Coordinates of C-alpha atoms in Angstrom, one line a residue:
Chain A
M1 CA 52.0 83.9 -179.1
G2 CA 55.3 85.2 -180.4
L3 CA 58.4 84.9 -178.4
G4 CA 58.8 88.8 -178.4
K5 CA 55.4 89.4 -176.9
F6 CA 55.9 86.6 -174.4
I7 CA 59.1 88.3 -173.1
G8 CA 57.4 91.5 -173.1
Y9 CA 54.5 90.2 -170.9
L10 CA 57.3 88.5 -168.6
V11 CA 59.1 91.8 -168.3
S12 CA 56.1 93.8 -167.5
L13 CA 54.6 91.2 -164.9
S14 CA 58.0 91.1 -163.1
A15 CA 58.4 94.9 -163.1
M16 CA 54.8 95.0 -161.5
L17 CA 55.7 92.4 -159.0
V18 CA 58.9 94.2 -158.0
A19 CA 57.1 97.5 -157.6
L20 CA 54.5 95.7 -155.5
W21 CA 57.1 94.1 -153.2
L22 CA 58.8 97.4 -152.7
T23 CA 55.6 99.2 -152.0
L24 CA 54.4 96.4 -149.5
S25 CA 57.8 95.9 -147.8
G26 CA 59.1 99.4 -147.5
Y27 CA 62.4 98.3 -146.5
F28 CA 64.8 99.5 -149.1
D29 CA 68.1 99.2 -147.0
K30 CA 68.0 95.6 -145.9
P31 CA 69.8 93.4 -148.3
L32 CA 68.3 90.3 -146.9
L33 CA 64.7 91.5 -147.5
L34 CA 65.5 92.7 -150.9
S35 CA 67.1 89.5 -152.0
L36 CA 64.1 87.5 -150.5
G37 CA 62.1 90.0 -152.6
A38 CA 63.9 88.8 -155.8
V39 CA 63.3 85.1 -154.7
S40 CA 59.7 85.7 -154.2
V41 CA 59.2 87.4 -157.5
G42 CA 61.1 84.4 -159.1
I43 CA 58.8 82.0 -157.3
T44 CA 55.6 84.0 -158.4
V45 CA 56.7 84.2 -162.0
L46 CA 57.6 80.5 -162.0
L47 CA 54.3 79.5 -160.7
V48 CA 52.5 81.8 -163.3
L49 CA 54.4 79.9 -166.0
R50 CA 53.6 76.6 -164.7
M51 CA 49.8 77.6 -164.5
R52 CA 50.1 78.9 -168.1
I53 CA 48.3 82.0 -167.4
L54 CA 50.9 84.5 -168.8
D55 CA 49.2 86.3 -171.6
D56 CA 47.8 89.6 -172.6
E57 CA 45.2 89.6 -169.9
A58 CA 47.3 88.4 -167.0
S59 CA 49.9 91.1 -167.7
P60 CA 48.1 94.4 -168.6
Y61 CA 50.4 96.7 -166.8
H62 CA 51.7 98.5 -170.0
R63 CA 48.3 100.0 -170.2
L64 CA 48.3 101.4 -166.9
F65 CA 48.2 105.0 -167.8
G66 CA 45.2 104.6 -170.1
L67 CA 43.5 103.0 -167.3
V68 CA 44.3 105.7 -164.8
G69 CA 42.5 108.3 -167.0
F70 CA 39.6 105.9 -167.6
W71 CA 39.3 105.3 -163.8
G72 CA 39.1 109.1 -163.2
W73 CA 36.2 109.4 -165.7
L74 CA 34.6 106.1 -164.1
L75 CA 34.9 107.8 -160.7
V76 CA 32.7 110.6 -161.7
E77 CA 30.1 108.3 -163.2
I78 CA 30.0 106.3 -159.9
I79 CA 29.4 109.4 -157.9
K80 CA 26.7 110.4 -160.3
S81 CA 24.8 107.2 -160.3
S82 CA 25.4 106.6 -156.7
L83 CA 23.5 109.9 -155.9
I84 CA 20.6 108.8 -158.0
V85 CA 20.3 105.3 -156.5
S86 CA 20.8 106.8 -153.0
K87 CA 18.0 109.2 -153.4
N88 CA 15.6 106.5 -154.7
I89 CA 16.6 104.3 -151.7
L90 CA 15.9 107.1 -149.2
R91 CA 12.6 108.3 -150.8
P92 CA 9.5 106.8 -148.8
E93 CA 7.7 106.4 -152.1
M94 CA 10.2 104.5 -153.9
L95 CA 9.4 103.8 -157.6
L96 CA 11.7 101.4 -159.3
T97 CA 11.6 100.6 -162.9
P98 CA 13.9 97.6 -163.1
R99 CA 14.7 96.1 -166.5
M100 CA 17.1 93.6 -168.3
V101 CA 18.7 95.1 -171.4
R102 CA 21.1 93.6 -174.0
V103 CA 24.0 95.9 -174.8
K104 CA 25.5 95.1 -178.2
T105 CA 28.1 97.7 -178.4
L106 CA 31.3 96.1 -177.0
P107 CA 35.1 96.6 -177.1
A108 CA 36.7 94.2 -179.5
S109 CA 39.2 92.4 -177.3
T110 CA 38.5 90.1 -174.3
Y111 CA 40.3 92.5 -171.9
G112 CA 38.3 95.6 -173.1
R113 CA 34.9 93.5 -172.7
V114 CA 35.9 92.5 -169.1
L115 CA 36.6 96.2 -168.2
F116 CA 33.5 97.2 -169.8
A117 CA 31.4 94.5 -167.9
N118 CA 33.1 95.5 -164.6
S119 CA 32.7 99.1 -165.2
I120 CA 29.0 98.6 -165.8
T121 CA 28.9 96.7 -162.5
L122 CA 30.9 99.3 -160.7
T123 CA 28.3 102.0 -161.5
P124 CA 25.5 101.7 -159.0
G125 CA 22.3 100.9 -160.7
T126 CA 23.5 98.8 -163.3
V127 CA 25.0 95.3 -163.1
S128 CA 26.3 93.0 -165.8
V129 CA 24.6 89.8 -165.5
D130 CA 26.0 87.8 -168.3
L131 CA 28.9 88.3 -170.8
D132 CA 28.6 86.4 -174.0
D133 CA 30.2 86.5 -177.3
D134 CA 28.3 89.4 -178.7
E135 CA 26.3 91.0 -175.9
I136 CA 26.3 91.8 -172.3
I137 CA 22.9 91.4 -170.5
V138 CA 22.6 94.2 -168.0
H139 CA 20.1 94.4 -165.0
S140 CA 19.3 98.0 -164.2
L141 CA 17.3 99.5 -161.3
L142 CA 15.9 102.5 -163.0
K143 CA 14.7 102.9 -166.8
E144 CA 16.9 106.3 -167.2
M145 CA 20.0 104.3 -166.6
T146 CA 19.6 102.0 -169.7
N147 CA 20.4 104.9 -172.1
K148 CA 22.0 103.4 -175.2
D149 CA 24.2 106.2 -175.8
D150 CA 25.7 106.2 -172.3
F151 CA 26.6 102.4 -172.7
A152 CA 28.2 103.2 -176.1
E153 CA 30.1 106.1 -174.7
M154 CA 31.4 103.8 -171.9
A155 CA 32.3 101.0 -174.2
R156 CA 34.2 103.5 -176.4
R157 CA 36.1 104.7 -173.5
C158 CA 36.9 101.2 -172.3
A159 CA 38.1 100.4 -175.8
R160 CA 40.4 103.3 -175.8
A161 CA 41.7 102.7 -172.2
V162 CA 43.0 99.4 -173.4
G163 CA 44.5 100.5 -176.5
E164 CA 42.0 99.6 -179.2
K165 CA 41.3 101.9 -182.2
E166 CA 37.5 101.7 -182.6
S167 CA 34.8 99.7 -180.7
I168 CA 32.7 97.1 -182.7
S169 CA 28.9 97.7 -182.8
Chain H
M1 CA 53.7 136.9 -144.8
I2 CA 51.4 134.4 -143.4
D3 CA 52.4 130.8 -143.0
I4 CA 49.6 128.7 -144.7
M5 CA 51.1 125.3 -144.0
P6 CA 49.2 124.9 -140.6
Y7 CA 46.0 125.8 -142.2
L8 CA 46.6 123.4 -144.9
E9 CA 47.2 120.7 -142.4
I10 CA 43.9 121.6 -140.6
L11 CA 42.2 121.5 -143.8
R12 CA 43.6 118.2 -144.5
Y13 CA 42.1 116.5 -141.4
V14 CA 38.7 118.3 -142.0
L15 CA 38.6 116.9 -145.6
A16 CA 39.5 113.5 -144.3
G17 CA 36.9 113.7 -141.6
A18 CA 34.3 114.7 -144.1
L19 CA 35.2 111.8 -146.4
L20 CA 35.1 109.4 -143.6
F21 CA 31.7 110.6 -142.4
G22 CA 30.4 110.7 -145.9
G23 CA 31.6 107.1 -146.6
A24 CA 29.8 105.9 -143.3
V25 CA 26.5 107.7 -144.5
F26 CA 26.7 105.9 -147.8
M27 CA 27.4 102.6 -146.1
I28 CA 24.2 103.2 -144.2
I29 CA 22.3 104.1 -147.3
G30 CA 23.5 100.9 -148.7
A31 CA 22.3 99.0 -145.8
V32 CA 18.8 100.5 -145.8
G33 CA 18.6 99.8 -149.7
M34 CA 19.5 96.1 -148.8
L35 CA 16.4 96.0 -146.6
R36 CA 14.0 98.0 -148.6
L37 CA 14.6 96.7 -152.2
P38 CA 12.2 94.3 -153.4
D39 CA 14.2 91.3 -155.0
F40 CA 17.7 89.8 -155.3
Y41 CA 18.8 91.8 -158.5
A42 CA 17.5 95.1 -157.1
R43 CA 19.6 94.5 -153.7
I44 CA 22.7 94.0 -155.7
H45 CA 22.6 97.7 -156.5
A46 CA 22.4 98.8 -152.9
A47 CA 25.4 96.5 -152.2
G48 CA 27.0 98.4 -155.2
I49 CA 26.8 101.7 -153.4
T50 CA 28.6 100.2 -150.3
D51 CA 31.2 98.6 -152.5
T52 CA 31.9 101.5 -154.7
L53 CA 31.2 105.0 -153.4
A54 CA 31.2 104.3 -149.6
T55 CA 34.5 102.4 -149.9
V56 CA 35.9 104.9 -152.2
M57 CA 35.2 107.7 -149.7
L58 CA 36.5 105.7 -146.7
I59 CA 39.8 104.8 -148.4
A60 CA 40.2 108.4 -149.6
G61 CA 39.6 109.7 -146.2
M62 CA 42.0 107.3 -144.5
M63 CA 44.8 108.2 -147.3
L64 CA 44.2 112.0 -146.5
H65 CA 44.5 111.3 -142.8
S66 CA 47.6 109.3 -143.1
G67 CA 49.4 111.7 -145.4
F68 CA 52.4 110.9 -147.5
T69 CA 53.5 107.7 -146.1
Q70 CA 53.8 104.0 -146.9
T71 CA 50.3 103.5 -145.3
T72 CA 48.8 105.7 -148.1
A73 CA 50.5 103.7 -150.9
K74 CA 49.3 100.3 -149.3
L75 CA 45.7 102.0 -149.1
A76 CA 45.9 102.8 -152.8
L77 CA 46.8 99.1 -153.4
V78 CA 43.6 98.1 -151.4
A79 CA 41.6 100.4 -153.4
I80 CA 42.7 99.0 -156.6
F81 CA 42.3 95.5 -155.3
L82 CA 38.7 96.4 -154.4
F83 CA 38.0 98.0 -157.8
L84 CA 39.1 94.7 -159.3
T85 CA 37.4 92.2 -157.2
S86 CA 34.3 93.7 -155.9
P87 CA 32.5 94.1 -159.4
T88 CA 33.8 90.7 -160.2
A89 CA 32.3 89.1 -157.3
T90 CA 29.0 91.1 -157.8
H91 CA 29.1 89.9 -161.5
A92 CA 29.7 86.2 -160.4
V93 CA 26.7 86.3 -157.9
A94 CA 24.4 87.9 -160.4
N95 CA 25.6 85.6 -163.1
A96 CA 25.0 82.5 -160.9
A97 CA 21.4 83.6 -160.1
H98 CA 20.9 84.4 -163.8
K99 CA 22.2 81.0 -164.8
A100 CA 20.1 79.2 -162.1
G101 CA 17.0 80.8 -163.6
L102 CA 16.0 83.4 -160.9
K103 CA 13.6 85.8 -162.7
P104 CA 14.0 89.4 -161.9
R105 CA 10.8 91.6 -161.2
L106 CA 10.7 93.9 -164.1
G107 CA 8.4 96.9 -165.2
K108 CA 7.1 99.2 -162.5
V109 CA 8.0 98.1 -158.9
Q110 CA 6.9 100.1 -155.9
P111 CA 8.2 98.8 -152.5
P112 CA 5.7 99.5 -149.6
H113 CA 6.0 103.0 -147.8
P114 CA 7.9 102.6 -144.4
R115 CA 4.6 104.0 -142.8
D116 CA 2.4 101.4 -144.2
K117 CA 5.1 98.6 -143.4
M118 CA 4.9 99.7 -139.7
K119 CA 1.0 99.4 -139.9
G120 CA 1.3 95.9 -141.4
A121 CA 3.7 94.9 -138.7
K122 CA 1.3 95.8 -135.8
Chain U
M1 CA 38.6 97.0 -107.9
G2 CA 35.2 98.2 -108.8
L3 CA 33.3 99.1 -111.8
D4 CA 35.2 101.3 -114.3
V5 CA 32.8 103.9 -115.3
S6 CA 34.9 106.0 -117.7
F7 CA 33.9 105.9 -121.3
D8 CA 35.8 103.8 -123.4
I9 CA 34.8 103.6 -127.1
F10 CA 36.6 100.4 -127.5
I11 CA 34.5 98.7 -125.0
V12 CA 31.5 99.8 -127.1
I13 CA 33.1 98.5 -130.2
D14 CA 33.9 95.2 -128.5
L15 CA 30.4 94.8 -127.1
I16 CA 28.7 95.6 -130.7
I17 CA 31.1 93.0 -132.3
M18 CA 30.4 90.3 -129.6
S19 CA 26.6 90.9 -129.9
M20 CA 27.0 90.4 -133.8
L21 CA 29.0 87.2 -133.0
L22 CA 26.2 86.0 -130.7
V23 CA 23.5 86.6 -133.3
V24 CA 25.4 85.0 -136.1
G25 CA 26.1 82.0 -133.8
I26 CA 22.4 81.6 -133.0
A27 CA 21.5 81.7 -136.8
L28 CA 24.1 79.0 -137.3
V29 CA 22.5 76.8 -135.0
R30 CA 19.1 77.4 -136.2
L31 CA 19.7 77.1 -140.0
N32 CA 19.3 73.9 -141.8
N33 CA 20.6 75.0 -145.2
L34 CA 24.2 74.0 -145.2
F35 CA 25.2 76.4 -147.8
A36 CA 23.9 79.2 -145.8
V37 CA 25.6 77.8 -142.8
V38 CA 29.0 77.6 -144.5
M39 CA 28.6 81.3 -145.6
L40 CA 27.6 82.3 -142.1
Y41 CA 30.7 80.6 -140.7
G42 CA 32.7 82.8 -143.0
V43 CA 31.0 85.9 -141.6
Y44 CA 31.5 84.7 -138.0
S45 CA 35.3 84.3 -138.6
L46 CA 35.5 87.6 -140.2
L47 CA 33.6 89.2 -137.2
A48 CA 36.0 87.4 -134.8
A49 CA 39.0 88.8 -136.9
I50 CA 37.7 92.3 -136.5
W51 CA 37.2 91.7 -132.7
F52 CA 40.9 90.4 -132.4
V53 CA 42.0 93.6 -134.2
S54 CA 40.3 95.6 -131.8
L55 CA 41.9 93.7 -129.0
D56 CA 45.4 94.5 -130.7
A57 CA 46.1 90.8 -131.4
V58 CA 46.7 91.5 -135.3
D59 CA 48.6 88.2 -135.8
V60 CA 45.7 86.0 -134.6
A61 CA 43.3 88.3 -136.4
F62 CA 45.2 87.7 -139.7
T63 CA 45.2 84.0 -139.1
E64 CA 41.6 83.9 -138.4
A65 CA 40.8 86.0 -141.6
A66 CA 42.9 83.8 -143.7
V67 CA 41.9 80.4 -142.2
G68 CA 38.6 81.0 -140.9
A69 CA 37.0 83.4 -143.3
G70 CA 39.1 82.4 -146.3
I71 CA 40.3 78.8 -146.9
S72 CA 37.9 76.9 -144.6
T73 CA 34.8 78.3 -146.4
V74 CA 36.1 76.8 -149.7
L75 CA 37.0 73.5 -147.9
M76 CA 33.5 73.2 -146.2
L77 CA 31.9 74.0 -149.6
G78 CA 33.9 71.2 -151.1
A79 CA 32.7 68.9 -148.3
M80 CA 29.2 70.0 -148.6
L81 CA 29.2 69.1 -152.5
L82 CA 30.1 65.5 -151.4
T83 CA 27.2 65.3 -149.0
S84 CA 24.1 67.2 -149.1
R85 CA 22.8 70.7 -149.2
E86 CA 20.3 70.3 -146.2
A87 CA 21.0 69.2 -142.8
K88 CA 18.7 66.5 -141.4
P89 CA 16.3 68.0 -138.7
T90 CA 17.4 67.0 -135.3
P91 CA 14.9 65.1 -133.0
A92 CA 13.5 67.3 -130.4
L93 CA 14.8 65.5 -127.4
R94 CA 18.4 65.6 -128.7
R95 CA 18.0 69.3 -129.2
W96 CA 16.9 69.9 -125.6
L97 CA 19.7 67.6 -124.4
S98 CA 22.4 69.7 -126.3
L99 CA 20.8 72.9 -125.2
G100 CA 21.2 71.6 -121.6
V101 CA 24.8 70.8 -122.1
V102 CA 25.7 74.0 -123.7
G103 CA 23.8 75.8 -120.9
V104 CA 25.5 74.0 -118.1
T105 CA 28.9 74.5 -119.9
G106 CA 28.3 78.2 -120.5
M107 CA 27.3 78.8 -117.0
A108 CA 30.4 77.0 -115.7
L109 CA 32.6 79.3 -118.0
F110 CA 30.8 82.4 -116.9
Y111 CA 31.4 81.4 -113.3
A112 CA 35.2 80.9 -114.2
T113 CA 35.3 84.4 -115.5
F114 CA 35.0 85.7 -112.0
D115 CA 38.5 84.5 -111.3
M116 CA 40.0 86.0 -114.3
P117 CA 42.2 89.0 -114.2
N118 CA 40.8 92.3 -115.6
F119 CA 41.3 92.9 -119.3
G120 CA 44.8 94.6 -119.6
D121 CA 45.6 94.0 -115.8
A122 CA 49.4 94.7 -115.5
N123 CA 49.7 92.0 -112.8
S124 CA 47.8 89.1 -114.5
P125 CA 49.8 86.0 -115.1
A126 CA 50.0 86.7 -118.8
N127 CA 51.5 90.1 -118.3
S128 CA 54.0 89.2 -115.6
Y129 CA 56.7 86.6 -115.1
V130 CA 57.8 85.0 -118.4
G131 CA 55.6 87.3 -120.6
L132 CA 57.2 90.3 -119.2
Q133 CA 60.6 88.7 -119.7
Y134 CA 59.8 88.1 -123.3
M135 CA 58.7 91.7 -123.9
Y136 CA 62.1 93.0 -122.2
D137 CA 64.5 90.5 -123.9
T138 CA 63.3 90.1 -127.4
I139 CA 65.2 92.9 -128.9
T140 CA 68.5 91.9 -127.2
E141 CA 68.2 88.1 -127.6
V142 CA 66.2 87.6 -130.8
G143 CA 66.5 91.1 -132.4
V144 CA 63.2 91.2 -134.3
P145 CA 60.6 94.0 -133.7
N146 CA 57.4 91.7 -133.7
V147 CA 57.6 89.9 -130.3
V148 CA 54.8 87.6 -131.4
T149 CA 57.1 86.2 -134.1
A150 CA 60.1 86.1 -131.6
I151 CA 57.9 84.0 -129.1
L152 CA 56.3 81.8 -131.8
A153 CA 59.5 81.0 -133.7
S154 CA 62.3 81.2 -131.2
Y155 CA 61.3 81.1 -127.5
R156 CA 58.5 78.7 -128.1
A157 CA 59.6 77.2 -131.3
F158 CA 59.1 73.7 -129.9
D159 CA 55.4 74.5 -129.3
T160 CA 55.2 75.8 -132.9
F161 CA 56.8 72.5 -134.1
G162 CA 54.2 70.5 -132.3
E163 CA 51.5 72.7 -134.1
V164 CA 53.1 72.1 -137.5
V165 CA 53.0 68.2 -136.7
V166 CA 49.2 68.6 -135.8
V167 CA 48.6 70.2 -139.2
L168 CA 50.5 67.6 -140.9
T169 CA 48.5 64.9 -138.9
A170 CA 45.2 66.6 -140.1
G171 CA 46.5 66.6 -143.6
L172 CA 47.5 62.9 -143.3
G173 CA 43.9 61.9 -141.9
V174 CA 42.2 63.4 -144.8
M175 CA 44.5 61.9 -147.3
L176 CA 44.1 58.6 -145.9
I177 CA 40.3 58.9 -145.9
L178 CA 39.7 60.7 -149.3
G179 CA 42.8 60.1 -151.1
I180 CA 44.6 63.1 -153.0
G181 CA 43.2 62.0 -156.4
T182 CA 46.4 60.8 -157.8
T183 CA 44.7 57.9 -159.6
R184 CA 42.9 60.3 -162.2
T185 CA 45.0 61.2 -165.3
R186 CA 44.6 64.1 -167.6
D187 CA 42.7 62.0 -170.1
G188 CA 39.8 61.5 -167.8
E189 CA 40.4 58.1 -166.8
S190 CA 38.1 57.6 -163.7
P191 CA 39.6 56.9 -160.3
Q192 CA 38.5 53.8 -158.4
S193 CA 36.7 55.6 -155.6
G194 CA 33.2 57.0 -156.1
D195 CA 30.6 55.9 -158.7
E196 CA 29.8 59.4 -159.9
T197 CA 33.3 60.0 -161.4
T198 CA 32.9 57.1 -164.0
Q199 CA 31.5 59.9 -166.3
S200 CA 34.8 61.4 -167.2
A201 CA 35.3 65.1 -167.3
P202 CA 36.1 66.5 -170.7
P203 CA 39.6 68.2 -171.1
V204 CA 39.7 71.5 -169.5
T205 CA 40.2 73.5 -172.7
T206 CA 36.9 72.5 -174.1
V207 CA 35.1 73.2 -170.8
L208 CA 36.5 76.9 -171.0
A209 CA 35.5 77.2 -174.7
T210 CA 31.9 76.2 -174.2
E211 CA 31.3 78.2 -170.9
N212 CA 32.7 81.5 -172.0
H213 CA 30.4 83.5 -169.9
H214 CA 33.0 82.9 -167.2
I215 CA 35.3 85.4 -169.1
V216 CA 35.2 88.1 -166.4
L217 CA 36.3 85.6 -163.7
Q218 CA 39.0 84.0 -165.9
V219 CA 40.6 87.6 -166.7
V220 CA 40.5 88.9 -163.3
A221 CA 41.8 85.7 -161.9
K222 CA 44.7 85.7 -164.3
I223 CA 45.5 89.3 -162.9
L224 CA 45.0 88.4 -159.3
I225 CA 46.8 85.0 -159.0
P226 CA 50.4 86.4 -159.3
I227 CA 49.5 89.3 -157.0
I228 CA 48.1 86.8 -154.4
V229 CA 51.2 84.6 -154.6
L230 CA 53.5 87.5 -154.1
Y231 CA 51.4 88.9 -151.3
A232 CA 51.6 85.4 -149.5
L233 CA 55.5 85.5 -149.9
Y234 CA 55.5 89.2 -148.6
V235 CA 53.6 87.9 -145.6
Q236 CA 56.0 84.9 -145.1
F237 CA 59.1 87.1 -145.1
H238 CA 57.9 90.2 -143.1
G239 CA 56.8 88.0 -140.2
D240 CA 59.8 89.5 -138.1
Y241 CA 58.5 93.0 -138.7
G242 CA 54.8 92.9 -138.8
P243 CA 51.9 90.5 -138.5
G244 CA 52.4 87.5 -140.5
G245 CA 54.5 84.5 -140.9
G246 CA 54.3 80.9 -142.3
F247 CA 50.9 79.9 -141.3
Q248 CA 49.2 82.8 -142.9
A249 CA 51.5 82.8 -145.8
G250 CA 50.9 79.2 -146.3
V251 CA 47.1 79.7 -146.3
I252 CA 47.3 82.6 -148.6
F253 CA 49.5 80.8 -151.0
A254 CA 47.0 77.9 -151.0
S255 CA 44.2 80.0 -151.7
A256 CA 45.7 81.5 -154.8
V257 CA 46.1 77.7 -156.1
I258 CA 42.5 77.0 -155.1
L259 CA 41.4 80.2 -157.0
Y260 CA 43.2 78.8 -160.0
S261 CA 41.5 75.5 -159.5
L262 CA 38.1 77.0 -159.1
I263 CA 38.3 78.9 -162.3
F264 CA 40.4 76.7 -164.7
G265 CA 39.5 73.2 -163.4
M266 CA 41.0 70.6 -161.3
D267 CA 42.8 68.8 -164.2
E268 CA 44.7 71.9 -165.1
T269 CA 45.7 72.4 -161.4
R270 CA 47.0 69.0 -161.1
R271 CA 49.1 69.6 -164.2
A272 CA 50.4 72.7 -162.9
I273 CA 51.0 71.6 -159.2
P274 CA 51.1 67.6 -159.3
A275 CA 49.5 65.8 -156.3
K276 CA 52.7 64.1 -155.7
V277 CA 54.5 67.4 -155.1
V278 CA 51.8 68.3 -152.7
Q279 CA 52.1 65.1 -150.8
F280 CA 55.9 65.5 -150.6
G281 CA 55.5 69.2 -149.4
T282 CA 53.4 68.1 -146.3
A283 CA 56.2 66.1 -145.0
L284 CA 59.1 68.3 -146.3
G285 CA 58.0 71.3 -144.2
V286 CA 58.0 69.4 -141.0
L287 CA 61.4 67.7 -142.0
I288 CA 62.9 71.3 -142.6
F289 CA 61.5 72.4 -139.1
G290 CA 62.7 69.4 -137.3
G291 CA 66.0 68.9 -139.2
L292 CA 67.0 72.5 -138.2
G293 CA 66.5 71.4 -134.4
L294 CA 68.8 68.5 -135.1
V295 CA 71.3 70.7 -136.8
T296 CA 71.5 73.0 -133.9
I297 CA 72.0 69.9 -131.5
A298 CA 74.8 68.7 -133.9
M299 CA 76.4 72.2 -133.5
G300 CA 76.4 72.0 -129.9
G301 CA 73.3 73.8 -128.8
K302 CA 69.7 72.8 -127.7
F303 CA 67.0 71.7 -129.8
L304 CA 66.0 74.7 -132.0
D305 CA 68.6 76.9 -130.2
Y306 CA 69.5 79.2 -133.1
D307 CA 72.3 81.0 -131.3
V308 CA 74.9 78.5 -132.3
L309 CA 73.8 78.7 -136.0
T310 CA 76.3 81.4 -136.7
A311 CA 79.3 81.4 -134.3
A312 CA 80.2 85.0 -134.2
D313 CA 76.7 86.6 -134.0
P314 CA 73.8 85.0 -132.1
I315 CA 71.2 87.6 -133.3
L316 CA 72.1 86.8 -137.0
G317 CA 71.7 83.1 -135.9
Q318 CA 68.3 83.9 -134.6
H319 CA 67.4 85.6 -137.9
V320 CA 68.6 82.6 -140.0
G321 CA 66.8 80.2 -137.7
I322 CA 63.5 82.0 -137.8
L323 CA 63.7 82.3 -141.7
I324 CA 64.2 78.7 -142.0
I325 CA 61.5 77.3 -139.7
E326 CA 59.1 79.8 -141.2
V327 CA 59.9 78.3 -144.6
G328 CA 59.1 74.9 -143.1
V329 CA 55.8 76.1 -141.6
L330 CA 55.1 77.6 -145.2
V331 CA 55.6 74.4 -147.0
T332 CA 53.7 72.2 -144.6
V333 CA 50.7 74.5 -144.2
A334 CA 50.4 75.2 -147.9
S335 CA 50.7 71.7 -148.9
V336 CA 48.3 70.4 -146.3
M337 CA 45.6 72.8 -147.2
L338 CA 46.2 71.9 -150.9
S339 CA 46.0 68.2 -150.2
I340 CA 42.8 68.5 -148.3
Y341 CA 41.4 70.5 -151.1
Y342 CA 42.7 67.9 -153.7
G343 CA 41.1 65.2 -151.6
F344 CA 37.7 66.9 -151.7
A345 CA 37.7 68.5 -155.2
G346 CA 39.2 65.1 -156.8
R347 CA 36.1 63.2 -155.7
Y348 CA 33.6 64.9 -157.9
R349 CA 33.7 65.5 -161.7
E350 CA 33.8 69.1 -163.2
L351 CA 30.7 70.9 -162.3
K352 CA 28.6 72.3 -165.1
D353 CA 26.1 75.1 -165.1
Q354 CA 23.3 72.6 -165.3
D355 CA 24.3 70.8 -162.2
W356 CA 23.2 73.9 -160.1

């Protein structure tokens, strides 16, 4: 990791922590609390450095705008599939067609893959069971939820949300 | 000229109440699914409804109710936190079951009709 | 007096939560699988926390959620891994005997409730005399909006000092029995204690490389840990204004470190936060707390009388005093939680998937 990137992560993490402190605290006019906030951010960054977890994945805050758009799209998907699953749960003659599928179309970066796996889990009806080097194993409640193109669409959007050009297939 | 602000205010509370009610309904649907669905992997999906749609609706309702205040900002933080953690926890549980060798029921599964279940209980 | 028949939704909520507590309690007694018992303990604590919120005791609820549902679940899981997953069945005679003891105690407690004042009674001892005085005088004498913090950290600071010493004693007990795992080095040299540990754990980097289906957990943990640590410090420093303070913050801080340890391994955690530091911290917090008491005596006041800290402004002195002792509480609580965790987690080698 280059020094420039490292400083970039440091700055974006610190900025996020400052914003988080101000949101939680809500006291902008008390110098004591503000300086304690600065101390707290310092302690947190120090601990993160000692834990050696400061990298691209720990500090994804420069991608916030891409993620917000993605979350909007995801919310619509969640509502759609929630309604399908709810309808099935409430139907007296429930008919399930559970299956395990392997999804091979993944975003290239680790971060994109984790976002993809979690997005699959967030949509009711599909749960990512395992994330390996080249595939995600997905358990799905209904057959019609394992459409290959839908997964590919989600993978593409995840990759774009984290700033990748193309998803690998 | 009619002042529409009071009407908007009423609308805000009506919307908030509707969202809270909807969230509660989906919570109950998730609970029903938890009881009706046949195996571990299927039940995860029922929990998914309470984790996602129900929670989103409840938090959105509370945000509308509290208006433009610090509480709303904190609720937004709670929502982001839940969006990060709940799928991760679900994934961890499903992954642990998968690694431990729990086999899901696949193919066609038809859980018993509630009416038949009642008869069986008698 | 007489029965209050007016409909109060909070009574209904309380009754629902209490019956859930009862059901979980019965399930806890009847289960033999310790894993399920530990999980139900967490559920029980969470329900208790919700109930405390409904009783307007948010500070207590916060502690219950952080300690009962949060960290003690992990500690009990750690203890369970050292022993067995199943409880031995209890002999029938002993079961009936314990039921009898519980029944008699329960009836005695139930009988005692007849002498208790009504809930929210303005004339009850808790709501009159000294309690009332605290409510009136906090703003002028201590100057913090959260009366709970004023009582805990200023009026009754000596009691709180006692509590911190109790926490330290608990930590010392665990350290004396289990050790803190300082003997094991990063190269995987086995400690003297325990026969299982002779098989040395591989360095943590290789563990992560071979088990990369934990990617999701790793990435989310990396994002969450800084947020949890900052949240703990927010809770620490806003105890004057809202629910929170050193106890809750210490536990939340420790849970961030435990999360790191669960995902990145014990060796890596010992490297980031050495056991020696944790050991030192357990005593340091008590030293800060007690030391401030001695300072106030030296400055001409009574033990933990913060008014004398700043000559001109007693209210500022109270602020400074509360800030310092809360830091002491934070350091001791966080360190003791971590030392207990280190004690448990240092006893077994890194778990692999095939161990489950």
